[in-house]
Short mmCIF file of C-alpha atoms in Angstrom, two decimals:
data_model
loop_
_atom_site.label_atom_id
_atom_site.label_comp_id
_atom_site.label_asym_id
_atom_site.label_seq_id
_atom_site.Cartn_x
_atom_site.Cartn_y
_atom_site.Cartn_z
CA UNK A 1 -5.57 -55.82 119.32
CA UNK A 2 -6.70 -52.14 119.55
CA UNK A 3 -9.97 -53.56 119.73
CA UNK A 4 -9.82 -55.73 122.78
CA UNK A 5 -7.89 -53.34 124.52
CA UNK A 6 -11.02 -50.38 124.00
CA UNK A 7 -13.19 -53.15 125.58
CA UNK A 8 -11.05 -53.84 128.43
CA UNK A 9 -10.64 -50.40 129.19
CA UNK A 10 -14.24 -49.47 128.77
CA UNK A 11 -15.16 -52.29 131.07
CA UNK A 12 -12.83 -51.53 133.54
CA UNK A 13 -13.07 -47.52 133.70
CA UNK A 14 -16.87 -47.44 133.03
CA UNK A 15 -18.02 -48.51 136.21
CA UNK A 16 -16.31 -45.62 137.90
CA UNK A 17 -18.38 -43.15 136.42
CA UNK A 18 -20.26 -40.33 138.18
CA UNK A 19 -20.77 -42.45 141.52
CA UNK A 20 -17.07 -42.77 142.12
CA UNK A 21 -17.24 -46.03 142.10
CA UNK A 22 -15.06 -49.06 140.84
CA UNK A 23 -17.25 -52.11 140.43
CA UNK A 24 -15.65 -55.63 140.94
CA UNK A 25 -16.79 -58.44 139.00
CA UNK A 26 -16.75 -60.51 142.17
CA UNK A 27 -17.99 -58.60 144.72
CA UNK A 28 -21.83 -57.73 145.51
CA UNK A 29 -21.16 -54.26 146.09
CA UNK A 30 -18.91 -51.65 144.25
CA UNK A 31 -15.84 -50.07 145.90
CA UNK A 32 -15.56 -46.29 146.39
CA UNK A 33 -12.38 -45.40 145.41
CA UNK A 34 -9.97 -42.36 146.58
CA UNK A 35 -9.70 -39.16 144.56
CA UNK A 36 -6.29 -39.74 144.04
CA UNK A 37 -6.85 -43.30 142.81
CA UNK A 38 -9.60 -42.10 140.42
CA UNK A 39 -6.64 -39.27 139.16
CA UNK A 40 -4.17 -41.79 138.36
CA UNK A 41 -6.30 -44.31 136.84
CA UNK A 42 -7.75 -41.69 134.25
CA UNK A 43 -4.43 -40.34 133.58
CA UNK A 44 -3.59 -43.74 132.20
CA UNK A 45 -6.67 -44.51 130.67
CA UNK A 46 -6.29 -41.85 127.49
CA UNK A 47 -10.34 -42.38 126.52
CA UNK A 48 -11.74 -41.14 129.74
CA UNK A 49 -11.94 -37.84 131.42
CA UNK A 50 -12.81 -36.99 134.97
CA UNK A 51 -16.73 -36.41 135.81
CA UNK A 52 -18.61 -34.02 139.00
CA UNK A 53 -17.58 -38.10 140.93
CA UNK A 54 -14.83 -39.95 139.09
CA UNK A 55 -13.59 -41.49 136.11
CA UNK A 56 -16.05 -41.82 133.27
CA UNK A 57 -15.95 -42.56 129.55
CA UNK A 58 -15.51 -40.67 126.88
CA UNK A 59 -18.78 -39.65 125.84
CA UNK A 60 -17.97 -40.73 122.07
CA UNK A 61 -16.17 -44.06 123.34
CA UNK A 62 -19.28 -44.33 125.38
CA UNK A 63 -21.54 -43.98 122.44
CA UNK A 64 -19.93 -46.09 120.28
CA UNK A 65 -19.71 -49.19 122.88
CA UNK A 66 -23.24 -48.57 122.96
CA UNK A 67 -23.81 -48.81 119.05
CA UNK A 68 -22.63 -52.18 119.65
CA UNK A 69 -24.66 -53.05 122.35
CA UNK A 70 -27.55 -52.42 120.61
CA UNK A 71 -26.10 -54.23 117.94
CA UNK A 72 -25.00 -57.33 119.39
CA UNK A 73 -29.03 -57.32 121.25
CA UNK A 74 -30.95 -57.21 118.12
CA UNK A 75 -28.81 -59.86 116.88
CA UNK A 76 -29.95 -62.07 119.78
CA UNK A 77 -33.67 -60.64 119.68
CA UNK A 78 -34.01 -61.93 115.93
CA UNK A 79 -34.88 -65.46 116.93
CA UNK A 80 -37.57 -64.18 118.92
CA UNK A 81 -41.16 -63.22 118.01
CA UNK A 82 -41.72 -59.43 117.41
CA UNK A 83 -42.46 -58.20 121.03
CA UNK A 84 -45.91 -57.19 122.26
CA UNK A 85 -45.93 -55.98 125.72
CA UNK A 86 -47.98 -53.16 127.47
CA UNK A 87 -44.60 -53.04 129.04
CA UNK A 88 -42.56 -52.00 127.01
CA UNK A 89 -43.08 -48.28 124.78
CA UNK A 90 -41.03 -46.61 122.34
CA UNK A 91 -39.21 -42.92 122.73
CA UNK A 92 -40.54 -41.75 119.53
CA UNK A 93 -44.15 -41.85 121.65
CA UNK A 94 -42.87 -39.79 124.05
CA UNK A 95 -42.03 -35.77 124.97
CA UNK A 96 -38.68 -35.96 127.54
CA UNK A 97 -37.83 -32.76 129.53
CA UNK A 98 -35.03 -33.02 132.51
CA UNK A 99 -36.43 -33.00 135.57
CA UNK A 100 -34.57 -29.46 138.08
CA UNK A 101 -33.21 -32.29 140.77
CA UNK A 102 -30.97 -35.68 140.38
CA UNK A 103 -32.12 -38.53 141.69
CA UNK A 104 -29.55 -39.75 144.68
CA UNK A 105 -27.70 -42.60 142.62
CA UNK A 106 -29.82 -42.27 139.48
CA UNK A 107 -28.69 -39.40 137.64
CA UNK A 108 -30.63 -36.93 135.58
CA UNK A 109 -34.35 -37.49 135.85
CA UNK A 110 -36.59 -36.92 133.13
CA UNK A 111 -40.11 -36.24 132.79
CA UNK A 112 -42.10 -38.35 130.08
CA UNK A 113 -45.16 -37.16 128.77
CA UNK A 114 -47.17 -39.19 126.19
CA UNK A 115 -47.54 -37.80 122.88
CA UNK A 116 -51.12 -39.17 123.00
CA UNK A 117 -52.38 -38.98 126.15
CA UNK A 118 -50.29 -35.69 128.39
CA UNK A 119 -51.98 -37.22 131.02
CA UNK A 120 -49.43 -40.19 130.75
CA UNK A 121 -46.35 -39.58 132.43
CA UNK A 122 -43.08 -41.34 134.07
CA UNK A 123 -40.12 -40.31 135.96
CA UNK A 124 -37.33 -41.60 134.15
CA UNK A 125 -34.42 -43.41 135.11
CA UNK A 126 -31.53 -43.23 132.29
CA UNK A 127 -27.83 -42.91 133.55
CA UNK A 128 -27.14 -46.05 134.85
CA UNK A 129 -27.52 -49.75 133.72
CA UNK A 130 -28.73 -51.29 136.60
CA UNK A 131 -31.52 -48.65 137.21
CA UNK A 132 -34.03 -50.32 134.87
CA UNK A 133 -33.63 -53.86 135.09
CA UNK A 134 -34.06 -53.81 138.80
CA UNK A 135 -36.25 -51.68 139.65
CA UNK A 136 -38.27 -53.09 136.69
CA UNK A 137 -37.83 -56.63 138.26
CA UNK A 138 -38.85 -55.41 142.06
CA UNK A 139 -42.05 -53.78 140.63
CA UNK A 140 -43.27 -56.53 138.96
CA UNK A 141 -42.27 -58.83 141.91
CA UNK A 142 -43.85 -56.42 144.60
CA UNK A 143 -47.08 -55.84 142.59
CA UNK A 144 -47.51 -59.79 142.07
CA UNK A 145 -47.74 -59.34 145.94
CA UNK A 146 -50.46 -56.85 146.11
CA UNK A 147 -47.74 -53.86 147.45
CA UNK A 148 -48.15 -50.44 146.47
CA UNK A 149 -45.04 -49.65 144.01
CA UNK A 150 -45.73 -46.95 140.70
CA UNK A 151 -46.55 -48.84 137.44
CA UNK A 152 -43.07 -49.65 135.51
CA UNK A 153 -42.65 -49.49 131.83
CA UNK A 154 -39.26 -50.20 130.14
CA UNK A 155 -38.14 -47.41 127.33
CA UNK A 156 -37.22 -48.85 123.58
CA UNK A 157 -35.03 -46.43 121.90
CA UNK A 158 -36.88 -46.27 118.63
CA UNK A 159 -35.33 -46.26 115.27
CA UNK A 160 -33.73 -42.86 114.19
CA UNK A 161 -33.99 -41.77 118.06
CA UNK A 162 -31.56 -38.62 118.12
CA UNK A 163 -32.26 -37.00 121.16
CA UNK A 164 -29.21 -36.97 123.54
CA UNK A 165 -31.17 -37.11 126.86
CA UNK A 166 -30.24 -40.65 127.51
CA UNK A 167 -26.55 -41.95 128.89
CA UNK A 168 -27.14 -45.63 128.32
CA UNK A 169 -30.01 -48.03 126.43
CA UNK A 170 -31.32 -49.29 129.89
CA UNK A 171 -34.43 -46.88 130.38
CA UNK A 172 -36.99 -47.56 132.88
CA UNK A 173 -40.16 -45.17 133.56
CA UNK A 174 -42.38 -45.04 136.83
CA UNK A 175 -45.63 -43.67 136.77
CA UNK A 176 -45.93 -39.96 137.86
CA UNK A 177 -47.38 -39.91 141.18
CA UNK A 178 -47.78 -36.89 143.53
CA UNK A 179 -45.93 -37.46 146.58
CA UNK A 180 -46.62 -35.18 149.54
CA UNK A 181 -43.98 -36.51 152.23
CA UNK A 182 -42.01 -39.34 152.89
CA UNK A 183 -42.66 -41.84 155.42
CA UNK A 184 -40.02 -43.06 157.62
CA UNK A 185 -41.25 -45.21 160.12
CA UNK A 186 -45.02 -47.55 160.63
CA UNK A 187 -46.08 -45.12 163.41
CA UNK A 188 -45.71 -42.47 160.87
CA UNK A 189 -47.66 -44.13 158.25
CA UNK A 190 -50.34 -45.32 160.72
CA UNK A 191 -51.39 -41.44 161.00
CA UNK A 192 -51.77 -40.77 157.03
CA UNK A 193 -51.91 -43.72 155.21
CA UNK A 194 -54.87 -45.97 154.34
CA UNK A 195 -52.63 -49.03 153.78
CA UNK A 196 -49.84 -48.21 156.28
CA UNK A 197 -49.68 -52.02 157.57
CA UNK A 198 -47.50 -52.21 154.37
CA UNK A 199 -45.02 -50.25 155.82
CA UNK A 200 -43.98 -53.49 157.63
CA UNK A 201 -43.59 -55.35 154.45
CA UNK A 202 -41.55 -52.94 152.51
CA UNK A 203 -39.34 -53.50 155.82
CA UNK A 204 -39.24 -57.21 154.97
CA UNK A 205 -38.75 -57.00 150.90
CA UNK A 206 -35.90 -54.19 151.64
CA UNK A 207 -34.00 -56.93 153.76
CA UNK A 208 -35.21 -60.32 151.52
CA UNK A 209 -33.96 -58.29 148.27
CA UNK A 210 -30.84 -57.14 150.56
CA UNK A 211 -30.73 -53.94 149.08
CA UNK A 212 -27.91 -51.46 150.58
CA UNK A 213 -29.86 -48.27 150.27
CA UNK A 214 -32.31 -46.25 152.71
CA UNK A 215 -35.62 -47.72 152.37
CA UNK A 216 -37.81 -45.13 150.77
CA UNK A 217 -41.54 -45.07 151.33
CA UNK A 218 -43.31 -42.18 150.15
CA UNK A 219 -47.28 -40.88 151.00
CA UNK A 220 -49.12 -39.60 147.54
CA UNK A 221 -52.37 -38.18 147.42
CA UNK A 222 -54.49 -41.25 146.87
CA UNK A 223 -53.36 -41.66 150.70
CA UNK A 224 -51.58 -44.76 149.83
CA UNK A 225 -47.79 -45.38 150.71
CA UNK A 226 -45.65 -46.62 147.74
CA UNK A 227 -42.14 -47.99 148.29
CA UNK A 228 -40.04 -46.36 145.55
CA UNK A 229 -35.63 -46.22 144.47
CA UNK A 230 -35.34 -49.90 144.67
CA UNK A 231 -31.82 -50.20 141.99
CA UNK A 232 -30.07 -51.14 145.31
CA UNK A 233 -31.92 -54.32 145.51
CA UNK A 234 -30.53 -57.81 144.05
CA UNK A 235 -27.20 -58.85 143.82
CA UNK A 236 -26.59 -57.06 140.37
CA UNK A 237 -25.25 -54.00 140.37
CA UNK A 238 -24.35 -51.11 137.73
CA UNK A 239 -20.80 -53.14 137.07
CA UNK A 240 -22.10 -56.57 136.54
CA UNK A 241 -24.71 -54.67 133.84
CA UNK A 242 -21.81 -52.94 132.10
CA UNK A 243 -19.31 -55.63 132.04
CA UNK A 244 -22.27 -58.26 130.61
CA UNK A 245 -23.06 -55.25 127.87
CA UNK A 246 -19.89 -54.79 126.80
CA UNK A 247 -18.83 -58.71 126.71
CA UNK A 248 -21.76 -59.36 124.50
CA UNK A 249 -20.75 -56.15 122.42
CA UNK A 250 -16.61 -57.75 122.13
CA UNK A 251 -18.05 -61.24 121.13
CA UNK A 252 -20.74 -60.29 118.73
CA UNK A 253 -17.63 -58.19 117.14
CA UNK A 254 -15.56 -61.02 117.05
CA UNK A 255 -18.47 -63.22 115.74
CA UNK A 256 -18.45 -65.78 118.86
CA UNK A 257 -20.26 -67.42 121.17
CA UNK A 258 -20.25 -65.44 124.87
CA UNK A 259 -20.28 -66.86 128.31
CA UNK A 260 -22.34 -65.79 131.08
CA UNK A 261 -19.94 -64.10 133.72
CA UNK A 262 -23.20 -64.02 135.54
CA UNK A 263 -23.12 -67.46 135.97
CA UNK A 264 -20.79 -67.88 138.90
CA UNK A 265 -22.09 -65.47 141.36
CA UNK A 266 -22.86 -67.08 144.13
CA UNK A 267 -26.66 -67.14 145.56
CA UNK A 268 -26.29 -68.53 149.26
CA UNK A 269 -27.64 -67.12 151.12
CA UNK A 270 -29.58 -64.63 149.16
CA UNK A 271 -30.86 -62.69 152.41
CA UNK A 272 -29.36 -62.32 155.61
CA UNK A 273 -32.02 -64.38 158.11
CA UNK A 274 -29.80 -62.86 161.37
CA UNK A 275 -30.90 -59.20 160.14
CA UNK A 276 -34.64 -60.19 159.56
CA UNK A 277 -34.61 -61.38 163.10
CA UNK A 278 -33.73 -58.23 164.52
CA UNK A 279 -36.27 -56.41 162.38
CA UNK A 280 -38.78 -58.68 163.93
CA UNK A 281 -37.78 -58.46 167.26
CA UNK A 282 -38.21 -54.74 167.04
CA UNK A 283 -41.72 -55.11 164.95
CA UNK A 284 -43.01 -57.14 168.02
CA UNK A 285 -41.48 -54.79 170.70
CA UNK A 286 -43.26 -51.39 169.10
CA UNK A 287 -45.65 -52.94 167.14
CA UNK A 288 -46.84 -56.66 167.63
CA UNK A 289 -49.47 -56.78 164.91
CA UNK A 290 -46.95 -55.29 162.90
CA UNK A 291 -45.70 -59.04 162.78
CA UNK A 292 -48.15 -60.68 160.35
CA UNK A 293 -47.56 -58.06 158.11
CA UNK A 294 -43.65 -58.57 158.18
CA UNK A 295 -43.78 -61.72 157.64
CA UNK A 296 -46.33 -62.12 154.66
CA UNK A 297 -44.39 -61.22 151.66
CA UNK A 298 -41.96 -64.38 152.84
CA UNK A 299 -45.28 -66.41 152.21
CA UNK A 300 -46.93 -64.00 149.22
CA UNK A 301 -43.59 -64.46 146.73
CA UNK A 302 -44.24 -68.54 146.61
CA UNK A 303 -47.90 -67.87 145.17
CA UNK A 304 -46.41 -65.98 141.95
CA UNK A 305 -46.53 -68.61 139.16
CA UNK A 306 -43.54 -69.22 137.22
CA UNK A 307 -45.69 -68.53 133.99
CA UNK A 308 -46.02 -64.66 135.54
CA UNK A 309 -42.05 -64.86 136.20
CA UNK A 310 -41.02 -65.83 132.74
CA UNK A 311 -43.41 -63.31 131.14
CA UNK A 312 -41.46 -60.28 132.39
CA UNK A 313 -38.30 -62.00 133.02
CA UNK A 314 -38.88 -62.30 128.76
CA UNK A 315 -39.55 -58.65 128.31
CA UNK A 316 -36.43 -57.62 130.27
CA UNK A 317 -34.47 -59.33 127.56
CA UNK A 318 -35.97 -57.59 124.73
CA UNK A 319 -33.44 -54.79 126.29
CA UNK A 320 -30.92 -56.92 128.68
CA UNK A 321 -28.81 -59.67 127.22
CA UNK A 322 -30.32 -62.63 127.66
CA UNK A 323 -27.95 -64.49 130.48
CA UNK A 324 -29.46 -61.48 132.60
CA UNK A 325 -33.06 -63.13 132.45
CA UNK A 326 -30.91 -66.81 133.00
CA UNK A 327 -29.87 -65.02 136.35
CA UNK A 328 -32.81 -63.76 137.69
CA UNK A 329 -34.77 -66.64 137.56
CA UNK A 330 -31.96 -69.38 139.04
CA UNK A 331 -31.93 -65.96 141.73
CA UNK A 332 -35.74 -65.92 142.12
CA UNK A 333 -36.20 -69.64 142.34
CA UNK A 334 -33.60 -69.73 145.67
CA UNK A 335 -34.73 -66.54 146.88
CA UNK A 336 -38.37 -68.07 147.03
CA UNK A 337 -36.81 -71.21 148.58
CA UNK A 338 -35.66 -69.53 151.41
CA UNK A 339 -38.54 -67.44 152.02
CA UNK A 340 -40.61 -70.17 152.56
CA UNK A 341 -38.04 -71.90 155.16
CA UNK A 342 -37.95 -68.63 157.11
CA UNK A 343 -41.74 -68.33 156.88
CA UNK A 344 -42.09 -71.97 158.07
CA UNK A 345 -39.93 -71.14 161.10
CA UNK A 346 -41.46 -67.77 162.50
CA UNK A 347 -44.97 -68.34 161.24
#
C-alpha cells in the first residue's frame, strides 16, 4: 500500500516541479498554479520540498522512481535487437559542463563535448521529460522537409554513469551552432539570411505542431536561419511523459501488464485551420510570395515515407516507453491527413 501511494504522489506532485506547473492528465496544456496552492499541496505531500517555481520531488524519491524507470524500459527493450543508431550516443563518450544561462522552460543547459572528437558538441536538454522526445521528433520531422533545425542526438545513460548533471533519463543534444541574433520576423531574415523564405514555414510548422511557445528562429554564421526550442510542440507535454514513466515503473513493480493512458487523448483537430488562415492572410498582405512558402510544409510532410517515420519513431523507444512511439504515429498519420486537406483547399 505504501507503494502505490509513493507512485500516486510522485505522479501527482512531479509535474509541478520548477515550472510551477500542475499537469492534468486530460488537458493539452498544464495549469499554473497559485503560490499558495503550491504551499499547501507540499505541506501535505511529506516527500517533496518547495523549488526556485513550485513543488518538486524529493531528489532521492526522484531518483529512485527513476531507478525504476530505467528498470521497467530495459525490461521492455529486451525483446528488441541491440540498437544501432547514429542517433543515439552514450554519456560515458561524452565531457558535460553546465552551461552560465537556463534555457526558458528547459532547465540547466549543458555543454557536450566528445571525448573523441572536441570538435563534437551539443547543447543539452536534461530537466524535463518532454524536452527530448519532442524536440527529437520535430527535428527529424522538419529535416525530412529540407528545414534548417541543428542535428538531434538522443543521450543513453551508460552503465555505471555517476555523474549527477542530469534530473531525468530523457536527454536530448542539439548540435552546437553559433548563433549571432535572433530573427523575429521574414523582413528581418530577408536582410541576413540566405534561406530566409523559410522563415514563412517555421510560421506554418509552429501553428500545424500547435506549439504554445514564441517561435524562435535564430541566424548562425553559416548565414542560415534555424528554428530552434520546439518542446512546446505536440500535444504531449512534461505531465503526460511523467505520468506514462511512472505507470510503467508501478506495473513493472507489480509484475503486470500496463495500459496506455496515452491512448485516449483526443487528436481532432490536431491544428487549428482558423489560426493558419490568419497567418496567411497576413503573409499575403506584407509578403505575397511569402505564400508558397507557408504553405509547402502542409504538402512536404505527406512525402516522408512511413519507413523514415518508424525508424526514429523506433529509436525514441529505446528511451520512451513504448505506447509513446504508439502515439506519435496514430498523431502523425492524422496530422498528415489534415495537412493535405488544408493544402488542397488554399493551394
Amino acid at each position: 500500500m505504501f507503494f502505490q501511494l509513493i507512485f500516486l504522489l510522485s505522479g501527482i506532485v512531479k509535474n509541478m516541479q520548477e515550472k510551477g506547473r500542475f499537469a492534468c492528465p486530460f488537458r493539452k496544456k498544464p495549469h499554473r498554479i497559485s503560490g499558495a496552492v503550491r504551499l499547501r499541496l507540499t505541506k501535505f505531500f511529506i516527500p517533496f520540498t518547495m523549488g526556485p517555481g513550485g513543488g518538486e520531488m524529493h531528489p532521492g524519491l526522484n531518483r529512485y522512481i527513476q531507478t525504476l524507470r530505467m528498470a521497467a524500459k530495459e525490461k521492455e527493450n529486451r525483446s528488441k535487437p541491440p540498437i544501432i543508431s547514429s542517433d543515439i550516443v552514450q554519456t560515458a563518450d561524452f565531457v558535460f559542463s553546465p552551461l552560465p544561462y537556463h534555457g526558458n522552460d528547459s532547465g540547466q543547459l549543458l555543454l557536450a563535448k566528445c571525448k573523441a572528437n572536441r570538435r563534437e558538441q551539443y547543447l543539452v536538454k536534461h530537466a524535463y521529460s518532454d524536452c527530448a522526445a519532442n524536440e527529437f521528433v520535430y527535428t527529424k520531422l522538419t529535416q525530412a522537409m529540407g528545414y534548417q533545425m541543428p542535428d538531434a542526438v538522443l543521450f543513453q545513460l551508460s552503465p555505471g554513469e555517476k555523474r549527477s548533471y542530469f534530473k531525468t533519463e530523457y536527454i536530448i543534444g542539439e548540435k552546437y551552432l553559433n548563433f549571432t541574433q535572433r530573427v523575429h520576423s521574414a523582413a528581418q531574415a530577408r536582410e541576413c539570411a540566405e534561406n530566409w523564405k523559410q522563415f514563412f514555414s517555421f510560421q506554418a510548422l509552429y501553428s500545424i505542431t500547435d506549439e504554445g511557445d514564441k517561435l524562435e528562429v535564430y541566424l548562425a554564421d553559416d548565414s542560415q536561419i534555424y528554428r530552434v526550442d520546439t518542446t512546446d510542440a505536440f500535444p504531449l507535454h512534461n505531465g503526460h511523459y511523467d505520468n506514462v514513466g511512472t505507470l510503467m515503473a508501478y506495473h513493472f513493480h507489480q509484475q503486470r501488464n500496463m495500459v496506455s493512458p496515452l491512448a485516449d487523448i483526443s487528436l481532432f483537430p490536431v491544428f487549428r485551420t482558423e489560426q493558419c488562415d490568419r497567418e496567411l492572410e497576413e503573409i499575403e498582405r506584407l509578403c505575397p510570395e511569402g505564400r508558397t512558402h507557408y504553405l509547402e510544409p502542409f504538402a512536404k510532410v505527406q512525402e516522408i515515407s512511413s519507413e523514415y517515420i518508424d525508424n526514429f519513431l523506433n529509436v525514441l523507444c529505446y528511451i520512451y516507453p513504448d505506447c509513446v512511439g504508439d502515439f506519435f504515429k496514430k498523431y502523425l498519420e492524422v496530422l498528415r491527413h489534415q495537412c493535405y486537406e488544408y493544402w488542397k483547399e488554399k493551394r
